[in-house]
Amino acid sequence: MSLLHLAVLSPLLLALLIPFLHKHFRNIHTGWFLLPLPAVLFGYFLQFISVTRHGDTVMESLPWISSLGIDFSLKIDGLGLLFALLITGIGALVVLYSIYYLSPEKEKLNTFYIYLLLFMGAMLGVVLSDNLIVLYSFWELTSFSSFLLIGYWNHKERSRYGAQKSMLITVFGGLSMLGGILLLYIITGTFSISETIAMSNEVVNHPLFTATLILFLLGAFTKSAQFPFHIWLPDAMEAPTPVSAYLHSATMVKAGIYLVARMTPVFAHSGTWVWLVAGIGVITLFWGSFSAVKQTDLKAILAFSTVSQLGMIMSLLGIGAAALHYGTIKDGYYIVAVTAAVFHLINHATFKGSLFMVTGIIDHETGTRDIRKLGGLMNFMPITFTLAIIGTFSMAGVPPFNGFLSKEMFFTGMLRVAEMDIFSLETWGILFPVIAWSASVFTFLYSMIYVFKTFTGKYQPEKLEKKPHEAPIGMLVSPVILASLVIIFGIFPNVLSHNIISPAMGSILPSLLADGESFDVHISHWHGFSPELFMTLGVIVLGLLLFKTLSKWTGIYRIFPERLSLNHLYDGGLEMIEVASRNITKTYMNGFIRTYLVYIFSFLIFILATTMIYKDAFKLDFSNVAPIRFFEVVLVLIMAVSAITILFAKSRLTSIILLGAVGYTVALFFVIFRAPDLALTQLVIETVSVALFLLAFYHLPQIRRNEERIRFKLTNALISIGVGAIVTLIALSSHSNKMFDSISQYYVENTYKKAGGENMVNVILVDFRGFDTMFEITVLGIAALGIFAMIKLRMTRGKEQE
Amino acid sequence: MFDTVLWISVTFLSLAMIGLIYRVIKGPTVADRVVALDAIGISLVSVVALVSILLDTNAFLDIILLIGILAFIGTVAFSKFLEKGVIMEYDRNGDR
């Protein structure tokens, strides 16, 4: 076990200690025990920058299930490190924030921090695993811990609903991804990501390629809340705000982004990948930003905004994948999309994290998150207002914040799509910049709504539960740090470019790099009067215009009927599945044993007949049959007549007597086929069972003792005739198909010689195959005890009288 | 020759049993059926005896005795059932 393994597993190990710490240090907020861990991990991961910036990687492996090719192998490269830094860095800030946000008296802190640590460890595992199965395990652990965190206030119905919804959707995606992993394993024969990347050419040409790709994308899209799977994210906002900030903006929802980025070298050579990732990303981008405008809850705005921004990163990754086809980095003309994706990934984590914390502060200090009740908070909460301004303006893409830079690069990437001449991008590619631009207008719009509807306008004290005031300093530390990062990255973007962005790009597009080469990333604020600049200006102008006239056109949101919304579809679908499956179950599970017997027997006929026909197994061979004697014919006649008469008997007594007659005739058959022991036993048993039948018959209740014939049912008749026919046919065929002689000669020779008996049947029963006899004795014992227990044990007797 | 005679006997017995089965099926009362069944049992004794002569074995002699006992027990049980409605009376002390 290396230090790196310990680093990944340390959150899980600390989670074990949390209950003890919580119990024994009651007066200290449990979060303080947590805080050092992500901070230390952050420091630990920082030192890897010196490794990855030269394109090197660190690989550590720990045997787990080596026989199946599953090893706990961890790899640090540019991409993994970027995510690890995000997870630990924002993790530390979120823990700090939650210490002030959650009250130790009212909340169950131990469970909260255990879930959070589980999540942190799982997320580190996802981004650093080099083994797909390990990645999947951690992936499911993130779904699971996210489920627990969303449902943290489990007394609230909405929390449980949101938790269930996110669980269903992300686990659906997770399982799809497992399918993809297994298909990939079939193709490549390895679970290792690095080896898979090396074999990408074989993967692309394999017939299973498209299925694998779609399954992987299902996993990524559900996790990263891409259209149409984004619906769980807004409902996940029922979680405590630190959770929303951490999981649902900065880390977990980026696991899908991570997966797409990680798998780009494997899949990106196909047009399907480029179109799906970029197309779905752009749709999500537009739909998310469009839907965010109509929200009235601050967290819902941020949730849809997260959806939208994730779509943006996703589309950039898709377009960046197309760059692989140009095979050169010299001009860096097309790979700008990947740069933008990585850069925006960082930016989004910073400003969205801070915005969620700001929302939490507003909620905490006013008692509401409803935008219609808020207003004019600027004077009460100046610091929070400043933070909100920084966050939203960065989100909207206004200089000098970092969002501006990534948005410019986003436009650049989108504009260059239209120039590409592969995968029919030259015809439809023009849609990308158009949609992207209109989505940016809406992004600008909801950013403005977020900040100005909350902090400016009329102060409405009568609608607020508390008198608003500035948050405590501890709560402000984390958003202040994040907001300063927004500004620092905005003004000095090149701090990141060589240390983080370039190595991450190296992991996404490794095939473009020769040995020792690295991407030359240079981000600058000012690059002349380019089309991108005018696009940004257009966004700002149109966005402001729309914001001013907001009340006049919001009616368009009511045009789209609620009935057709995806949430309605999900709820209705879930209900429909339940109702339909209940109804289907009701139709065939009707509680009648008769019906089940019909199923069993018809299936028996079906299976056996199909097999016989399919295998052409029916064969009649009379070469070694014994001659039929008249006496046997008579016996058969007696038996058949008795058996058939049972069906038409009017009284039960007649049936029992006839059944006895059948039994005795069988005994007679045993006699003429020379089986004295069988005949003896059969006679005794038959007598006893006839007596038992009489007993049962006597105890039938008086009321429903209508002695009538069995009613005729055509299905039953057909099925019984079918079963009889099929069994007869099989018996005849199996007799005609004798493959080898029986082993009975051995018994004939050795019954006396080896076992010292003359009765061969009995010797077989107690000597050669005594084990069967032993357990048949057991069966009889159990039956006797069971009968005794059933007669004697009357546990409901007392209750019935009450 | 001897075998033929035996076979003829078995055949006649079988025909007799068919007749008895007819009575079992037809009825009309339960008592008719029970008596017919008892007679079938006794015919079985004869059939088994004849068959064991035919097969030249004494392995079936137990069966003859057993059928005798069972036919008796069975008939008695049926009779008791018809008369009293029960086969075995639970009331060992005779209090009821």
mmCIF file of C-alpha atoms in Angstrom, chain A residues 122-411:
data_model
loop_
_atom_site.group_PDB
_atom_site.id
_atom_site.type_symbol
_atom_site.label_atom_id
_atom_site.label_comp_id
_atom_site.label_asym_id
_atom_site.label_seq_id
_atom_site.Cartn_x
_atom_site.Cartn_y
_atom_site.Cartn_z
ATOM 1 C CA ALA A 122 -15.348 7.752 -3.502
ATOM 2 C CA MET A 123 -14.804 10.763 -5.702
ATOM 3 C CA LEU A 124 -11.026 10.604 -5.271
ATOM 4 C CA GLY A 125 -11.223 6.952 -6.177
ATOM 5 C CA VAL A 126 -13.214 7.695 -9.320
ATOM 6 C CA VAL A 127 -10.786 10.245 -10.668
ATOM 7 C CA LEU A 128 -7.575 8.455 -9.754
ATOM 8 C CA SER A 129 -8.468 4.849 -10.577
ATOM 9 C CA ASP A 130 -6.758 3.309 -13.523
ATOM 10 C CA ASN A 131 -8.852 0.179 -13.341
ATOM 11 C CA LEU A 132 -12.333 0.378 -14.802
ATOM 12 C CA ILE A 133 -13.903 -1.941 -12.266
ATOM 13 C CA VAL A 134 -12.389 0.007 -9.389
ATOM 14 C CA LEU A 135 -13.608 3.168 -11.061
ATOM 15 C CA TYR A 136 -17.075 1.680 -11.279
ATOM 16 C CA SER A 137 -17.046 0.671 -7.621
ATOM 17 C CA PHE A 138 -16.134 4.187 -6.547
ATOM 18 C CA TRP A 139 -18.620 5.548 -9.062
ATOM 19 C CA GLU A 140 -21.464 3.679 -7.388
ATOM 20 C CA LEU A 141 -20.216 4.771 -3.992
ATOM 21 C CA THR A 142 -20.573 8.395 -5.124
ATOM 22 C CA SER A 143 -24.153 7.685 -6.237
ATOM 23 C CA PHE A 144 -24.844 6.035 -2.943
ATOM 24 C CA SER A 145 -23.325 8.707 -0.727
ATOM 25 C CA SER A 146 -25.017 11.370 -2.813
ATOM 26 C CA PHE A 147 -28.301 9.557 -2.187
ATOM 27 C CA LEU A 148 -27.627 9.650 1.532
ATOM 28 C CA LEU A 149 -26.681 13.323 1.467
ATOM 29 C CA ILE A 150 -29.676 14.431 -0.590
ATOM 30 C CA GLY A 151 -31.943 12.586 1.785
ATOM 31 C CA TYR A 152 -30.095 13.974 4.806
ATOM 32 C CA TRP A 153 -33.221 15.655 6.137
ATOM 33 C CA ASN A 154 -35.114 12.433 5.724
ATOM 34 C CA HIS A 155 -38.135 13.685 7.604
ATOM 35 C CA LYS A 156 -38.940 15.878 4.620
ATOM 36 C CA GLU A 157 -40.928 14.287 1.844
ATOM 37 C CA ARG A 158 -39.217 16.338 -0.867
ATOM 38 C CA SER A 159 -35.793 15.190 0.334
ATOM 39 C CA ARG A 160 -36.749 11.581 0.078
ATOM 40 C CA TYR A 161 -38.265 12.153 -3.331
ATOM 41 C CA GLY A 162 -35.140 13.920 -4.593
ATOM 42 C CA ALA A 163 -32.867 11.269 -3.137
ATOM 43 C CA GLN A 164 -34.840 8.477 -4.739
ATOM 44 C CA LYS A 165 -34.967 10.222 -8.072
ATOM 45 C CA SER A 166 -31.245 10.901 -8.188
ATOM 46 C CA MET A 167 -30.542 7.368 -7.051
ATOM 47 C CA LEU A 168 -32.706 5.801 -9.740
ATOM 48 C CA ILE A 169 -31.283 7.925 -12.522
ATOM 49 C CA THR A 170 -27.624 7.791 -11.566
ATOM 50 C CA VAL A 171 -27.696 4.112 -10.759
ATOM 51 C CA PHE A 172 -29.378 3.463 -14.086
ATOM 52 C CA GLY A 173 -26.461 5.246 -15.693
ATOM 53 C CA GLY A 174 -23.965 3.505 -13.463
ATOM 54 C CA LEU A 175 -25.247 0.106 -14.458
ATOM 55 C CA SER A 176 -25.173 1.078 -18.114
ATOM 56 C CA MET A 177 -21.586 2.086 -17.616
ATOM 57 C CA LEU A 178 -20.814 -1.278 -16.047
ATOM 58 C CA GLY A 179 -22.229 -2.829 -19.190
ATOM 59 C CA GLY A 180 -19.966 -0.582 -21.224
ATOM 60 C CA ILE A 181 -16.978 -1.566 -19.101
ATOM 61 C CA LEU A 182 -17.690 -5.233 -19.615
ATOM 62 C CA LEU A 183 -18.094 -4.791 -23.362
ATOM 63 C CA LEU A 184 -14.848 -2.885 -23.425
ATOM 64 C CA TYR A 185 -13.249 -5.747 -21.554
ATOM 65 C CA ILE A 186 -14.540 -8.153 -24.169
ATOM 66 C CA ILE A 187 -12.963 -6.011 -26.850
ATOM 67 C CA THR A 188 -9.627 -5.303 -25.221
ATOM 68 C CA GLY A 189 -9.195 -8.015 -22.618
ATOM 69 C CA THR A 190 -8.076 -5.568 -19.970
ATOM 70 C CA PHE A 191 -9.701 -3.397 -17.337
ATOM 71 C CA SER A 192 -6.795 -0.982 -17.231
ATOM 72 C CA ILE A 193 -7.625 2.421 -18.655
ATOM 73 C CA SER A 194 -4.105 3.155 -19.847
ATOM 74 C CA GLU A 195 -3.907 -0.156 -21.693
ATOM 75 C CA THR A 196 -7.345 0.424 -23.188
ATOM 76 C CA ILE A 197 -6.255 3.810 -24.471
ATOM 77 C CA ALA A 198 -3.254 2.190 -26.066
ATOM 78 C CA MET A 199 -5.584 -0.213 -27.877
ATOM 79 C CA SER A 200 -8.027 2.438 -29.074
ATOM 80 C CA ASN A 201 -7.606 1.504 -32.729
ATOM 81 C CA GLU A 202 -8.842 -2.013 -32.128
ATOM 82 C CA VAL A 203 -11.724 -0.675 -30.076
ATOM 83 C CA VAL A 204 -12.963 1.609 -32.828
ATOM 84 C CA ASN A 205 -13.046 -1.153 -35.411
ATOM 85 C CA HIS A 206 -14.787 -3.681 -33.193
ATOM 86 C CA PRO A 207 -18.448 -4.514 -33.960
ATOM 87 C CA LEU A 208 -19.377 -3.881 -30.324
ATOM 88 C CA PHE A 209 -17.952 -0.381 -30.476
ATOM 89 C CA THR A 210 -21.190 1.582 -30.832
ATOM 90 C CA ALA A 211 -22.921 -0.306 -28.032
ATOM 91 C CA THR A 212 -19.948 0.253 -25.738
ATOM 92 C CA LEU A 213 -19.850 3.924 -26.573
ATOM 93 C CA ILE A 214 -23.541 4.456 -25.925
ATOM 94 C CA LEU A 215 -23.424 2.591 -22.625
ATOM 95 C CA PHE A 216 -20.466 4.658 -21.446
ATOM 96 C CA LEU A 217 -22.189 7.854 -22.485
ATOM 97 C CA LEU A 218 -25.354 6.841 -20.643
ATOM 98 C CA GLY A 219 -23.252 6.574 -17.509
ATOM 99 C CA ALA A 220 -21.600 9.919 -18.083
ATOM 100 C CA PHE A 221 -24.776 11.745 -19.091
ATOM 101 C CA THR A 222 -26.848 10.577 -16.148
ATOM 102 C CA LYS A 223 -24.122 11.454 -13.682
ATOM 103 C CA SER A 224 -23.426 14.823 -15.201
ATOM 104 C CA ALA A 225 -27.111 15.690 -15.518
ATOM 105 C CA GLN A 226 -27.160 15.963 -19.283
ATOM 106 C CA PHE A 227 -30.379 16.261 -21.227
ATOM 107 C CA PRO A 228 -32.725 14.412 -20.724
ATOM 108 C CA PHE A 229 -31.280 12.999 -17.516
ATOM 109 C CA HIS A 230 -30.791 16.409 -15.916
ATOM 110 C CA ILE A 231 -34.073 16.208 -14.034
ATOM 111 C CA TRP A 232 -32.601 14.738 -10.878
ATOM 112 C CA LEU A 233 -30.266 17.668 -10.261
ATOM 113 C CA PRO A 234 -32.880 20.360 -9.440
ATOM 114 C CA ASP A 235 -34.576 17.939 -7.070
ATOM 115 C CA ALA A 236 -31.259 17.176 -5.426
ATOM 116 C CA MET A 237 -31.334 20.754 -4.162
ATOM 117 C CA GLU A 238 -33.263 19.493 -1.147
ATOM 118 C CA ALA A 239 -29.879 18.552 0.267
ATOM 119 C CA PRO A 240 -28.150 20.865 2.747
ATOM 120 C CA THR A 241 -26.473 23.727 0.913
ATOM 121 C CA PRO A 242 -22.864 22.598 1.569
ATOM 122 C CA VAL A 243 -23.790 19.349 -0.123
ATOM 123 C CA SER A 244 -25.282 21.154 -3.089
ATOM 124 C CA ALA A 245 -22.185 23.276 -3.329
ATOM 125 C CA TYR A 246 -19.838 20.332 -3.161
ATOM 126 C CA LEU A 247 -21.595 17.490 -4.910
ATOM 127 C CA HIS A 248 -24.008 19.144 -7.222
ATOM 128 C CA SER A 249 -21.873 21.858 -8.584
ATOM 129 C CA ALA A 250 -18.200 21.186 -8.136
ATOM 130 C CA THR A 251 -17.484 17.482 -7.987
ATOM 131 C CA MET A 252 -19.953 14.672 -8.448
ATOM 132 C CA VAL A 253 -21.742 16.094 -11.444
ATOM 133 C CA LYS A 254 -18.330 16.451 -13.018
ATOM 134 C CA ALA A 255 -17.687 12.738 -12.692
ATOM 135 C CA GLY A 256 -19.506 12.301 -15.986
ATOM 136 C CA ILE A 257 -17.363 15.040 -17.496
ATOM 137 C CA TYR A 258 -14.344 13.222 -16.135
ATOM 138 C CA LEU A 259 -15.475 9.975 -17.690
ATOM 139 C CA VAL A 260 -16.013 11.587 -21.079
ATOM 140 C CA ALA A 261 -12.640 13.308 -20.884
ATOM 141 C CA ARG A 262 -10.954 10.122 -19.749
ATOM 142 C CA MET A 263 -12.536 8.025 -22.464
ATOM 143 C CA THR A 264 -12.016 10.562 -25.229
ATOM 144 C CA PRO A 265 -8.762 8.910 -26.380
ATOM 145 C CA VAL A 266 -10.605 5.592 -26.680
ATOM 146 C CA PHE A 267 -13.812 6.623 -28.370
ATOM 147 C CA ALA A 268 -13.210 9.967 -29.984
ATOM 148 C CA HIS A 269 -12.165 8.592 -33.349
ATOM 149 C CA SER A 270 -15.788 8.006 -34.204
ATOM 150 C CA GLY A 271 -18.278 10.562 -35.427
ATOM 151 C CA THR A 272 -20.960 9.083 -33.145
ATOM 152 C CA TRP A 273 -19.002 10.142 -30.095
ATOM 153 C CA VAL A 274 -18.360 13.655 -31.370
ATOM 154 C CA TRP A 275 -21.966 14.188 -32.354
ATOM 155 C CA LEU A 276 -23.488 12.664 -29.245
ATOM 156 C CA VAL A 277 -21.239 14.406 -26.758
ATOM 157 C CA ALA A 278 -21.260 17.763 -28.489
ATOM 158 C CA GLY A 279 -24.904 17.590 -29.514
ATOM 159 C CA ILE A 280 -26.309 16.489 -26.187
ATOM 160 C CA GLY A 281 -23.999 18.981 -24.481
ATOM 161 C CA VAL A 282 -25.297 21.872 -26.538
ATOM 162 C CA ILE A 283 -28.913 20.835 -26.035
ATOM 163 C CA THR A 284 -28.314 20.606 -22.302
ATOM 164 C CA LEU A 285 -26.588 23.971 -22.351
ATOM 165 C CA PHE A 286 -29.530 25.632 -23.985
ATOM 166 C CA TRP A 287 -32.278 23.831 -22.121
ATOM 167 C CA GLY A 288 -30.594 24.355 -18.752
ATOM 168 C CA SER A 289 -30.104 28.079 -19.201
ATOM 169 C CA PHE A 290 -33.551 28.487 -20.714
ATOM 170 C CA SER A 291 -35.181 26.689 -17.777
ATOM 171 C CA ALA A 292 -33.113 28.524 -15.170
ATOM 172 C CA VAL A 293 -34.728 31.838 -16.050
ATOM 173 C CA LYS A 294 -38.180 30.790 -14.912
ATOM 174 C CA GLN A 295 -37.108 29.466 -11.514
ATOM 175 C CA THR A 296 -38.034 31.368 -8.385
ATOM 176 C CA ASP A 297 -35.917 29.396 -5.941
ATOM 177 C CA LEU A 298 -32.297 30.525 -5.760
ATOM 178 C CA LYS A 299 -30.995 26.991 -5.550
ATOM 179 C CA ALA A 300 -33.159 25.906 -8.461
ATOM 180 C CA ILE A 301 -31.649 28.684 -10.572
ATOM 181 C CA LEU A 302 -28.206 27.448 -9.618
ATOM 182 C CA ALA A 303 -29.187 23.853 -10.299
ATOM 183 C CA PHE A 304 -30.345 24.596 -13.824
ATOM 184 C CA SER A 305 -27.349 26.810 -14.272
ATOM 185 C CA THR A 306 -25.151 23.879 -13.270
ATOM 186 C CA VAL A 307 -26.963 21.703 -15.790
ATOM 187 C CA SER A 308 -26.365 24.311 -18.431
ATOM 188 C CA GLN A 309 -22.687 24.800 -17.633
ATOM 189 C CA LEU A 310 -22.082 21.089 -17.540
ATOM 190 C CA GLY A 311 -23.659 20.893 -20.958
ATOM 191 C CA MET A 312 -21.277 23.559 -22.099
ATOM 192 C CA ILE A 313 -18.234 21.669 -20.846
ATOM 193 C CA MET A 314 -19.587 18.471 -22.350
ATOM 194 C CA SER A 315 -20.115 20.049 -25.758
ATOM 195 C CA LEU A 316 -16.623 21.502 -25.653
ATOM 196 C CA LEU A 317 -15.211 18.073 -24.934
ATOM 197 C CA GLY A 318 -17.168 16.640 -27.827
ATOM 198 C CA ILE A 319 -15.892 19.262 -30.202
ATOM 199 C CA GLY A 320 -12.404 18.922 -28.819
ATOM 200 C CA ALA A 321 -12.584 15.248 -29.679
ATOM 201 C CA ALA A 322 -13.113 16.184 -33.300
ATOM 202 C CA ALA A 323 -9.737 17.889 -33.133
ATOM 203 C CA LEU A 324 -8.134 14.467 -32.939
ATOM 204 C CA HIS A 325 -8.853 14.028 -36.625
ATOM 205 C CA TYR A 326 -6.645 16.864 -37.595
ATOM 206 C CA GLY A 327 -3.751 15.179 -35.935
ATOM 207 C CA THR A 328 -1.605 18.227 -35.353
ATOM 208 C CA ILE A 329 -1.212 20.667 -32.545
ATOM 209 C CA LYS A 330 1.069 23.045 -34.249
ATOM 210 C CA ASP A 331 -1.536 25.683 -34.864
ATOM 211 C CA GLY A 332 -3.760 24.586 -31.989
ATOM 212 C CA TYR A 333 -6.646 25.752 -34.063
ATOM 213 C CA TYR A 334 -9.239 23.148 -33.118
ATOM 214 C CA ILE A 335 -8.010 22.025 -29.729
ATOM 215 C CA VAL A 336 -9.022 25.312 -28.193
ATOM 216 C CA ALA A 337 -12.313 23.621 -27.327
ATOM 217 C CA VAL A 338 -10.518 21.211 -25.011
ATOM 218 C CA THR A 339 -8.600 24.053 -23.404
ATOM 219 C CA ALA A 340 -11.869 25.865 -22.893
ATOM 220 C CA ALA A 341 -13.468 22.728 -21.405
ATOM 221 C CA VAL A 342 -10.709 22.200 -18.864
ATOM 222 C CA PHE A 343 -10.492 25.878 -18.020
ATOM 223 C CA HIS A 344 -14.213 26.249 -17.631
ATOM 224 C CA LEU A 345 -14.329 23.128 -15.507
ATOM 225 C CA ILE A 346 -12.086 24.869 -12.995
ATOM 226 C CA ASN A 347 -13.898 28.171 -13.314
ATOM 227 C CA HIS A 348 -17.273 26.634 -12.868
ATOM 228 C CA ALA A 349 -16.176 24.834 -9.716
ATOM 229 C CA THR A 350 -14.940 28.097 -8.235
ATOM 230 C CA PHE A 351 -17.813 30.426 -9.026
ATOM 231 C CA LYS A 352 -20.603 27.879 -8.656
ATOM 232 C CA GLY A 353 -19.250 26.712 -5.321
ATOM 233 C CA SER A 354 -19.155 30.274 -4.054
ATOM 234 C CA LEU A 355 -22.621 31.014 -5.410
ATOM 235 C CA PHE A 356 -24.091 28.020 -3.637
ATOM 236 C CA MET A 357 -22.463 29.151 -0.420
ATOM 237 C CA VAL A 358 -23.863 32.621 -0.958
ATOM 238 C CA THR A 359 -27.295 31.093 -1.416
ATOM 239 C CA GLY A 360 -26.817 29.151 1.768
ATOM 240 C CA ILE A 361 -25.924 32.351 3.597
ATOM 241 C CA ILE A 362 -29.022 34.119 2.269
ATOM 242 C CA ASP A 363 -31.158 31.167 3.277
ATOM 243 C CA HIS A 364 -29.508 31.043 6.679
ATOM 244 C CA GLU A 365 -29.864 34.743 7.396
ATOM 245 C CA THR A 366 -33.320 35.426 5.959
ATOM 246 C CA GLY A 367 -35.082 32.111 6.263
ATOM 247 C CA THR A 368 -36.070 31.868 2.625
ATOM 248 C CA ARG A 369 -34.588 31.212 -0.789
ATOM 249 C CA ASP A 370 -37.618 32.373 -2.713
ATOM 250 C CA ILE A 371 -36.654 35.129 -5.083
ATOM 251 C CA ARG A 372 -40.119 36.674 -4.826
ATOM 252 C CA LYS A 373 -39.744 37.262 -1.121
ATOM 253 C CA LEU A 374 -36.187 38.585 -1.286
ATOM 254 C CA GLY A 375 -34.983 41.979 -2.376
ATOM 255 C CA GLY A 376 -32.928 44.887 -1.240
ATOM 256 C CA LEU A 377 -30.495 42.819 0.753
ATOM 257 C CA MET A 378 -27.552 44.852 -0.535
ATOM 258 C CA ASN A 379 -27.465 47.126 2.478
ATOM 259 C CA PHE A 380 -27.796 44.338 5.002
ATOM 260 C CA MET A 381 -25.276 41.951 3.538
ATOM 261 C CA PRO A 382 -22.605 43.904 1.709
ATOM 262 C CA ILE A 383 -19.979 41.157 1.734
ATOM 263 C CA THR A 384 -22.386 38.503 0.546
ATOM 264 C CA PHE A 385 -23.537 40.902 -2.154
ATOM 265 C CA THR A 386 -19.991 41.414 -3.344
ATOM 266 C CA LEU A 387 -19.428 37.703 -3.445
ATOM 267 C CA ALA A 388 -22.632 37.195 -5.369
ATOM 268 C CA ILE A 389 -21.657 39.873 -7.862
ATOM 269 C CA ILE A 390 -18.304 38.229 -8.480
ATOM 270 C CA GLY A 391 -19.846 34.792 -8.864
ATOM 271 C CA THR A 392 -22.705 35.746 -11.103
ATOM 272 C CA PHE A 393 -20.703 38.046 -13.320
ATOM 273 C CA SER A 394 -18.177 35.331 -13.798
ATOM 274 C CA MET A 395 -20.997 32.940 -14.589
ATOM 275 C CA ALA A 396 -22.454 35.381 -17.054
ATOM 276 C CA GLY A 397 -19.085 35.808 -18.722
ATOM 277 C CA VAL A 398 -18.306 39.406 -17.940
ATOM 278 C CA PRO A 399 -14.723 40.665 -17.763
ATOM 279 C CA PRO A 400 -12.503 40.720 -15.747
ATOM 280 C CA PHE A 401 -13.614 37.471 -14.135
ATOM 281 C CA ASN A 402 -12.546 34.030 -15.216
ATOM 282 C CA GLY A 403 -15.930 33.169 -16.703
ATOM 283 C CA PHE A 404 -15.320 35.753 -19.364
ATOM 284 C CA LEU A 405 -12.172 34.011 -20.513
ATOM 285 C CA SER A 406 -13.708 30.595 -20.704
ATOM 286 C CA LYS A 407 -16.772 31.961 -22.437
ATOM 287 C CA GLU A 408 -14.651 33.655 -25.062
ATOM 288 C CA MET A 409 -12.784 30.409 -25.631
ATOM 289 C CA PHE A 410 -16.099 28.603 -25.727
ATOM 290 C CA PHE A 411 -17.268 30.874 -28.521
#
